[in-house]
Short mmCIF file of C-alpha atoms in Angstrom, two decimals:
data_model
loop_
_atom_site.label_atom_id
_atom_site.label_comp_id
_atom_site.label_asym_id
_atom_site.label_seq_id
_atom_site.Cartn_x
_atom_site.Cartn_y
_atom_site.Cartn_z
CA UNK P 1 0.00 0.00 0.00
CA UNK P 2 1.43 3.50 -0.99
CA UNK P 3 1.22 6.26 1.16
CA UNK P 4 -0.74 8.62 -0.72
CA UNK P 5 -3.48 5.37 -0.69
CA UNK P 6 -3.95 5.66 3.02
CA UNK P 7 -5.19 9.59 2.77
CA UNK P 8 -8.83 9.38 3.12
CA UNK P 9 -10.86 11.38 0.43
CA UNK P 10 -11.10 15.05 2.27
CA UNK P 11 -7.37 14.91 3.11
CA UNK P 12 -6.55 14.36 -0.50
CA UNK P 13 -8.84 17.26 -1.63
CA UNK P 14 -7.22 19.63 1.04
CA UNK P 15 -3.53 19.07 -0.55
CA UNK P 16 -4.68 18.99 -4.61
CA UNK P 17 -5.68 22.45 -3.96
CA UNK P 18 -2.50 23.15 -1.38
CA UNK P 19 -0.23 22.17 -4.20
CA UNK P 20 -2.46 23.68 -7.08
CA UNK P 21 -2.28 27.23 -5.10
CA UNK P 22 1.51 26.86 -4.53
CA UNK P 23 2.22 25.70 -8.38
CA UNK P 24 0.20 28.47 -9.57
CA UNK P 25 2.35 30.70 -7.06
CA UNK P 26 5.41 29.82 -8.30
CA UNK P 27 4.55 30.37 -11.71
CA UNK P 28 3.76 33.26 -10.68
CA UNK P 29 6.92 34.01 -8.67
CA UNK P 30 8.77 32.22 -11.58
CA UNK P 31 8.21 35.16 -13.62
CA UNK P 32 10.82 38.17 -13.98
CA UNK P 33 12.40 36.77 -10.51
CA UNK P 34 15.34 35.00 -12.06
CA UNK P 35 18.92 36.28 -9.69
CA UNK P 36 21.58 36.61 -12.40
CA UNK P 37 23.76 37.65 -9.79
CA UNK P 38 26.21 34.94 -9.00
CA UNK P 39 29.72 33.28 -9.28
CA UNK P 40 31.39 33.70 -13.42
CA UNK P 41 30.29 30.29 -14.67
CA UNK P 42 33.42 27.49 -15.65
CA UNK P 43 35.07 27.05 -18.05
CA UNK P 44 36.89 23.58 -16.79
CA UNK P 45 35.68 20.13 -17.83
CA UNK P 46 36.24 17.09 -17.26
CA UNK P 47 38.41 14.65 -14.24
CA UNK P 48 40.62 17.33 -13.93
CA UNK P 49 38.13 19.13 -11.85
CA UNK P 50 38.63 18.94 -7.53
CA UNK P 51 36.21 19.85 -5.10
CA UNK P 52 38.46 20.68 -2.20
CA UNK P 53 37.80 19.27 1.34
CA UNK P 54 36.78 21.94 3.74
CA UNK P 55 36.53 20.09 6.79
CA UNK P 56 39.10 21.69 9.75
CA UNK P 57 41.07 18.66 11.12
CA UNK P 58 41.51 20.06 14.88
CA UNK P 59 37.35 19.90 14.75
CA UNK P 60 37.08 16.40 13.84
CA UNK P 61 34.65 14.96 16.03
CA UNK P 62 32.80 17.54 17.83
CA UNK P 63 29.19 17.29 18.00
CA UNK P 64 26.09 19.68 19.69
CA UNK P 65 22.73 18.33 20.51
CA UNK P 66 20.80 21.67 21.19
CA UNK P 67 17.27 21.14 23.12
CA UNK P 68 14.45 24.21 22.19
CA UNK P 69 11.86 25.75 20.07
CA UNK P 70 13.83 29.07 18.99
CA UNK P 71 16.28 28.28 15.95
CA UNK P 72 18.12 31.44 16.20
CA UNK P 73 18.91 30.91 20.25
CA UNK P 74 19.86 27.02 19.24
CA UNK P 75 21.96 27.26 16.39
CA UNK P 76 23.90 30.15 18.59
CA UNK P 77 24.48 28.41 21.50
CA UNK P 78 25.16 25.23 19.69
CA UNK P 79 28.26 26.96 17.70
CA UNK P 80 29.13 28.93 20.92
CA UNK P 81 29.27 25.27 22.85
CA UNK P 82 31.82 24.20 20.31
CA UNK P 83 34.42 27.19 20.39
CA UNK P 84 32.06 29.75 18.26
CA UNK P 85 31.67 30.38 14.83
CA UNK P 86 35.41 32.22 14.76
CA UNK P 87 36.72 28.65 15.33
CA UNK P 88 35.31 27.47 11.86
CA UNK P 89 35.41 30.64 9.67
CA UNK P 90 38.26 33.14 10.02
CA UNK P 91 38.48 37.02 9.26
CA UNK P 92 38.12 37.51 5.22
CA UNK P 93 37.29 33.70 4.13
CA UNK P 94 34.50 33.06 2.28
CA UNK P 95 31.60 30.31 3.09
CA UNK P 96 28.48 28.56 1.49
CA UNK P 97 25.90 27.44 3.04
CA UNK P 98 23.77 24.26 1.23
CA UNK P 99 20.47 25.05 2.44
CA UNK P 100 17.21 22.84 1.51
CA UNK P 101 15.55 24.49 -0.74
CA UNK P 102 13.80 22.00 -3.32
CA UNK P 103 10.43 23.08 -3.11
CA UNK P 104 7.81 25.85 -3.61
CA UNK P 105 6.43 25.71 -0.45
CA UNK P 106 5.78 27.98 2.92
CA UNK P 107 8.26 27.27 5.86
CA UNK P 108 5.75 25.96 7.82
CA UNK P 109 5.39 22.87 6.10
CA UNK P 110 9.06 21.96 7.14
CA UNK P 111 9.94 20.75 3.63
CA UNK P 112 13.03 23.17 3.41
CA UNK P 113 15.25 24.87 5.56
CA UNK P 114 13.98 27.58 7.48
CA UNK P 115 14.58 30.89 6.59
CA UNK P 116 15.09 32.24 10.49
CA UNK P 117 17.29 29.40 10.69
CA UNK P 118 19.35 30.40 7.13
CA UNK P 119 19.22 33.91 8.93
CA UNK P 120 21.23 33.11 11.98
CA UNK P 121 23.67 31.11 10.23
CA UNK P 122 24.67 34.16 7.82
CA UNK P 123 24.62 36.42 10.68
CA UNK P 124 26.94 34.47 12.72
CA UNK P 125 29.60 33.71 9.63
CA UNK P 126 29.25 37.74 8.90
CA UNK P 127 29.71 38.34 13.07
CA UNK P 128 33.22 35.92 12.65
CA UNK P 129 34.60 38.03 9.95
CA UNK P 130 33.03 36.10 6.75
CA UNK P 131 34.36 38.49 3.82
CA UNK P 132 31.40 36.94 1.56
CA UNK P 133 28.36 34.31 2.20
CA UNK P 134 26.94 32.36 -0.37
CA UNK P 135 23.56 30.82 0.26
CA UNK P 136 22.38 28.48 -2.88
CA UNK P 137 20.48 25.06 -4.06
CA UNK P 138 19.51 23.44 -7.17
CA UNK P 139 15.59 22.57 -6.23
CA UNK P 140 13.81 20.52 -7.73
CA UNK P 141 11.13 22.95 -8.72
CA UNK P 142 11.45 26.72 -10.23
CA UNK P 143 14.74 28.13 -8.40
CA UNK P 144 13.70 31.64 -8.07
CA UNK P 145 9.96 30.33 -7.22
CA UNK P 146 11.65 28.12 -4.46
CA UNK P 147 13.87 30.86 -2.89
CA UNK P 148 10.90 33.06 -2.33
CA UNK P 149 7.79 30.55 -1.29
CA UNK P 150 10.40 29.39 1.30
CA UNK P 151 11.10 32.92 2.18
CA UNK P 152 14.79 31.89 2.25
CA UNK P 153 16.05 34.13 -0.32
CA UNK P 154 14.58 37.53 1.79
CA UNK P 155 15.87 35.97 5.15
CA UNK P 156 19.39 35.33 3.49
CA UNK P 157 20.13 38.55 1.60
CA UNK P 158 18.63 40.69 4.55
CA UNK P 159 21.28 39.19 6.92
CA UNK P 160 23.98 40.11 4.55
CA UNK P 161 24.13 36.84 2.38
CA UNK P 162 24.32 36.76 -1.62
CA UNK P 163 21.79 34.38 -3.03
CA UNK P 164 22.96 31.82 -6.27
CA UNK P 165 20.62 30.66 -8.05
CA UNK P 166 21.52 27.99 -10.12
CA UNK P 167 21.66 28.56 -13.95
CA UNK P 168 23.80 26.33 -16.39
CA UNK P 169 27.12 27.86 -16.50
CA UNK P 170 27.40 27.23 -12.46
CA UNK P 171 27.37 23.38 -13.52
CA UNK P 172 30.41 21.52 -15.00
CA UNK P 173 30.81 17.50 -15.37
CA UNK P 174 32.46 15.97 -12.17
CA UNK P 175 33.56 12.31 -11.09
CA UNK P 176 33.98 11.01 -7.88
CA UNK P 177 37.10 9.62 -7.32
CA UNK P 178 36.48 5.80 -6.82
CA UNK P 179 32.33 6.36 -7.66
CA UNK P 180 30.38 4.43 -9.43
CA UNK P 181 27.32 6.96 -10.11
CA UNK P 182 28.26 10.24 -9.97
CA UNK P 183 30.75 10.15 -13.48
CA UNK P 184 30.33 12.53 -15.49
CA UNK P 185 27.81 14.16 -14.03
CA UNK P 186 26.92 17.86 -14.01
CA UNK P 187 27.98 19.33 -10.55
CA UNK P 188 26.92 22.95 -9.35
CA UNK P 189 30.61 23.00 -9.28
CA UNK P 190 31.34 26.69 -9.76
CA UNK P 191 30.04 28.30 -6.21
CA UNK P 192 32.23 25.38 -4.06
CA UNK P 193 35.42 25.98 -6.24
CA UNK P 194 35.50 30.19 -5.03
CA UNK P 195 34.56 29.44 -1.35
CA UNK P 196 37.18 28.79 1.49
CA UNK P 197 34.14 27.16 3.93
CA UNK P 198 31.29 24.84 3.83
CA UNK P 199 28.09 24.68 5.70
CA UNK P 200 25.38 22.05 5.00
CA UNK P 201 22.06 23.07 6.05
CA UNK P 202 18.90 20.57 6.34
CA UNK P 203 15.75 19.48 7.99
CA UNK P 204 14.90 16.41 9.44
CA UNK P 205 12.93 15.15 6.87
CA UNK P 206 10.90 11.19 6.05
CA UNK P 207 11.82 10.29 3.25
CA UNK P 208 9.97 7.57 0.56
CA UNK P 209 13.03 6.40 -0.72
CA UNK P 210 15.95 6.76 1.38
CA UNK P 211 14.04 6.26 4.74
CA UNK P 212 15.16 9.60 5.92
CA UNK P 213 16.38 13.02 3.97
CA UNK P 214 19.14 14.70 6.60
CA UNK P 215 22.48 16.22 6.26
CA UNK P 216 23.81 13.48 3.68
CA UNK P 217 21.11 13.68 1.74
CA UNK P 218 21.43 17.41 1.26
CA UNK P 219 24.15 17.27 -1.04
CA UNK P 220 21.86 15.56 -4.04
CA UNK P 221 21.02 19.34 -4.45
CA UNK P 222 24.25 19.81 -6.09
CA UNK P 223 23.24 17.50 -8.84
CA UNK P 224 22.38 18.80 -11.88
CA UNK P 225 20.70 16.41 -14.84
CA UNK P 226 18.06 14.05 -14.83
CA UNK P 227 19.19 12.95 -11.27
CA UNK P 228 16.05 11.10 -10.45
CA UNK P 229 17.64 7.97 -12.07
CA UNK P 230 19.65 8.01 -8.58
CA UNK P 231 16.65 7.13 -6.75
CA UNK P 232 17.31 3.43 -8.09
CA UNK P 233 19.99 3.42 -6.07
CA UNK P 234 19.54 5.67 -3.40
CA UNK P 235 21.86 4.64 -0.24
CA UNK P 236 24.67 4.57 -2.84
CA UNK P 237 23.81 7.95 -4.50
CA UNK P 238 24.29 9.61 -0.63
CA UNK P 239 27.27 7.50 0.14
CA UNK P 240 28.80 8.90 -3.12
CA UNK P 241 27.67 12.97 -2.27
CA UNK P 242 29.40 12.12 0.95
CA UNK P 243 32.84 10.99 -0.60
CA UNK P 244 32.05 14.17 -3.11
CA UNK P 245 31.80 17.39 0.00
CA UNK P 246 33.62 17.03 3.32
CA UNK P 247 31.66 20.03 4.79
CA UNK P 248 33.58 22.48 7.64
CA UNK P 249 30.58 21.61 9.62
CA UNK P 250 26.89 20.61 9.05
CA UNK P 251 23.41 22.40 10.74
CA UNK P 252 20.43 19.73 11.52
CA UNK P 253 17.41 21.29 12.24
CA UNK P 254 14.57 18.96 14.20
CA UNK P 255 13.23 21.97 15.98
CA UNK P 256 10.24 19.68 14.34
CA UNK P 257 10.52 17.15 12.01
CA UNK P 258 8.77 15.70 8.99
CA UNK P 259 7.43 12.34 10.39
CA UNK P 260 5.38 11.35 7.25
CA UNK P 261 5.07 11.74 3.67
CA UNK P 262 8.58 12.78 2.67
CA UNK P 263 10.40 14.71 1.48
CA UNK P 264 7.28 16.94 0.10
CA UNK P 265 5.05 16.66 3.06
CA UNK P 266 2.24 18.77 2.27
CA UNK P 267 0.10 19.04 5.91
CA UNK P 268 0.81 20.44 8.74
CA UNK P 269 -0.60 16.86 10.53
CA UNK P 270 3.24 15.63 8.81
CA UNK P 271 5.11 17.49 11.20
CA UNK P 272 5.79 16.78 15.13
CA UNK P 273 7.74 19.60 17.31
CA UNK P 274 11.20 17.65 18.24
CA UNK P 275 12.83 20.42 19.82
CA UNK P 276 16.08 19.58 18.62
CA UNK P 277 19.15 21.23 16.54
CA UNK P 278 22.18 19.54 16.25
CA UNK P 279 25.12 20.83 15.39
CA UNK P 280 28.56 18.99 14.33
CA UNK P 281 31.80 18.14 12.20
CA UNK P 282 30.61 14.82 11.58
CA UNK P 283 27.46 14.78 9.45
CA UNK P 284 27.06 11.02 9.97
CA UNK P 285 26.85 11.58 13.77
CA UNK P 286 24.24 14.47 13.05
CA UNK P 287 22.31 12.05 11.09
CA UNK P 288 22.13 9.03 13.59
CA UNK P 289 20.89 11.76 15.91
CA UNK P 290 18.11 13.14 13.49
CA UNK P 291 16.91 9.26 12.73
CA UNK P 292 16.34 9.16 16.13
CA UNK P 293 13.81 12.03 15.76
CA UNK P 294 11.94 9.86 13.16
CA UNK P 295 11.55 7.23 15.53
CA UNK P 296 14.26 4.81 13.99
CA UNK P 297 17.98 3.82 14.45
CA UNK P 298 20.89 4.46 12.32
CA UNK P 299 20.96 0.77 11.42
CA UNK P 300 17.46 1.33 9.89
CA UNK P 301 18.92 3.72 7.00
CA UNK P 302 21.44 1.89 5.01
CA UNK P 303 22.56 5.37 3.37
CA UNK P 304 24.26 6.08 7.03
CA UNK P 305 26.40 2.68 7.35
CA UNK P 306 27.24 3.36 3.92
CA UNK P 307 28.93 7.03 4.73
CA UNK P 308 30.43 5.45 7.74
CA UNK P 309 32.26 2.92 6.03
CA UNK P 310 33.97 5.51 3.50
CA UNK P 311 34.96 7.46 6.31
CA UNK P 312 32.65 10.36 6.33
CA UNK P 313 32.28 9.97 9.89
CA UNK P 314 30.87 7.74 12.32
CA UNK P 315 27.04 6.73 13.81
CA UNK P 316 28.45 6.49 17.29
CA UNK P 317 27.89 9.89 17.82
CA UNK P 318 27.85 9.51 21.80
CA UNK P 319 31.83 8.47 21.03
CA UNK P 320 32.56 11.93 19.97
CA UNK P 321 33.08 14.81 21.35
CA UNK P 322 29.05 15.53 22.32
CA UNK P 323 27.47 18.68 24.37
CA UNK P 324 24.46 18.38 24.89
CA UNK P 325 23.03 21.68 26.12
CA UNK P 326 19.12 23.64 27.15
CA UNK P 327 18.51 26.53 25.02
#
């Protein structure tokens, strides 16, 4: 039985129009909205092209399970708990931050990040000294529709951010050294190759395929192409992203969390307040802590054993260097 078979017939009339309002509203957003501000496009091709690592060895390890309801107040605490922001972005350097923002929908539906939580982030990398902060996505529906239904594009570029939008010249063909899937493959290369920090920023998230859509998971929004042929092999597709971007550190928002019908959700009744932010150097350990908010284990989401066993961190998060701290 599907999910969408178990929503009786009022509850499937109540999100056809949801989605028919926020389709037409993108459309409508869709037009004359398009940010040609951005990054010069590349002109490299091919294996020759590096994504550098931007993880901070002396981090390694360190790990921030914040407890509240205000995402500004958690995400602070949580970076001051783990030396501040200065201790992963210095004076001058420049950092992106991978937010979620696939779809043309309101915050409150939890399907992307939220914008007051994109806020604090670019406030705190501008209060460390951040010469320039980058926020961008490749959703899966219109861009510039996405960045403004989510209200993540205001929140950003009021807080002193520069908003990408993805457009073709950004993308250039990439291979993952030792990957099987991602050969080839058109990369939103061009933003990652002129910043000196990354951030990955994502909800916790059900997902239909992968179990769960988290911190790993966030990085199939650097895909360009027909990327849906991934979801064949999804728990491979994430292990590859996470052998593709060693973030500087990675922001997991379960302030509430999509328990059902993910990654789109589309009800409010999909969401249940989990008062939780975690913040770490280890996005595997930030995911085993977000299944956890879903109700499962990291053994139940094969994508997380996967990472582990490249390296990419480890599901053991209580071996690390944890705070766990009231906000």
């Amino acid at each position: 039985m599907t999910a969408d078979s178990t929503l009786n017939r009022r509850e499937f009339l109540t999100r056809c129009t949801r989605a028919g309002l926020s389709v037409a509203a993108a459309a409508a957003l869709g037009i004359g909205f398009y940010d040609g501000k951005g990054p010069d496009g590349v002109s490299d091709t091919g294996a020759a092209l590096r994504i550098p690592d931007f993880s901070l060895a002396p981090l390694q390890g360190r790990i921030c399970i914040a407890r509240g309801t205000d995402r500004a107040r958690a995400v602070g605490q949580a970076f001051a708990a783990l030396g501040g922001m200065g201790a992963f972005v210095k004076p001058g350097e420049r950092v992106l931050l991978k937010v979620n923002a696939a779809f043309a929908s309101p915050p409150s539906l939890g399907a992307t990040s939220h914008p007051d939580l994109v806020a604090a982030v670019v406030r705190l990398c501008r209060d460390a000294g951040a010469s320039r902060v980058i926020v961008t996505d490749n959703p899966i529906n219109d861009p510039a529709s996405c960045f403004a239904l989510t209200g993540i594009d205001a929140a950003a570029r009021q807080a002193g951010a520069e908003v990408v939008l993805p457009r073709e010249s950004l993308f250039a063909p990439y291979s993952v050294d030792g990957g099987r899937l991602i050969r080839d493959w058109p990369v939103l290369y061009a933003p990652l190759a002129r910043v000196d920090r990354v951030i990955g920023m994502a909800p916790v998230k059900d997902h239909h395929r992968s179990g769960a859509s988290m911190t790993l998971k966030n990085w199939y929004g650097l895909l360009g192409g027909r990327r849906n042929i991934f979801h064949q092999d999804i728990h491979t597709i994430i292990q590859e992203l996470a052998m593709m971007i060693r973030p500087t550190v990675v922001v997991l928002d379960g302030i509430q969390t999509m328990m059902t019908n993910g990654p789109t959700g589309g009800s409010l009744s999909d969401l249940k307040p989990t008062g939780t932010l975690i913040v770490s150097t280890d996005p595997v350990a930030a995911d085993a802590v977000g299944a956890t908010l879903l109700g499962r284990t990291a053994a139940d989401l094969a994508f997380i054993a996967k990472a582990q066993s490249i390296g990419a961190g480890t599901a053991d998060y209580r071996s690390l260097d944890l705070q766990e701290i009231q906000t």
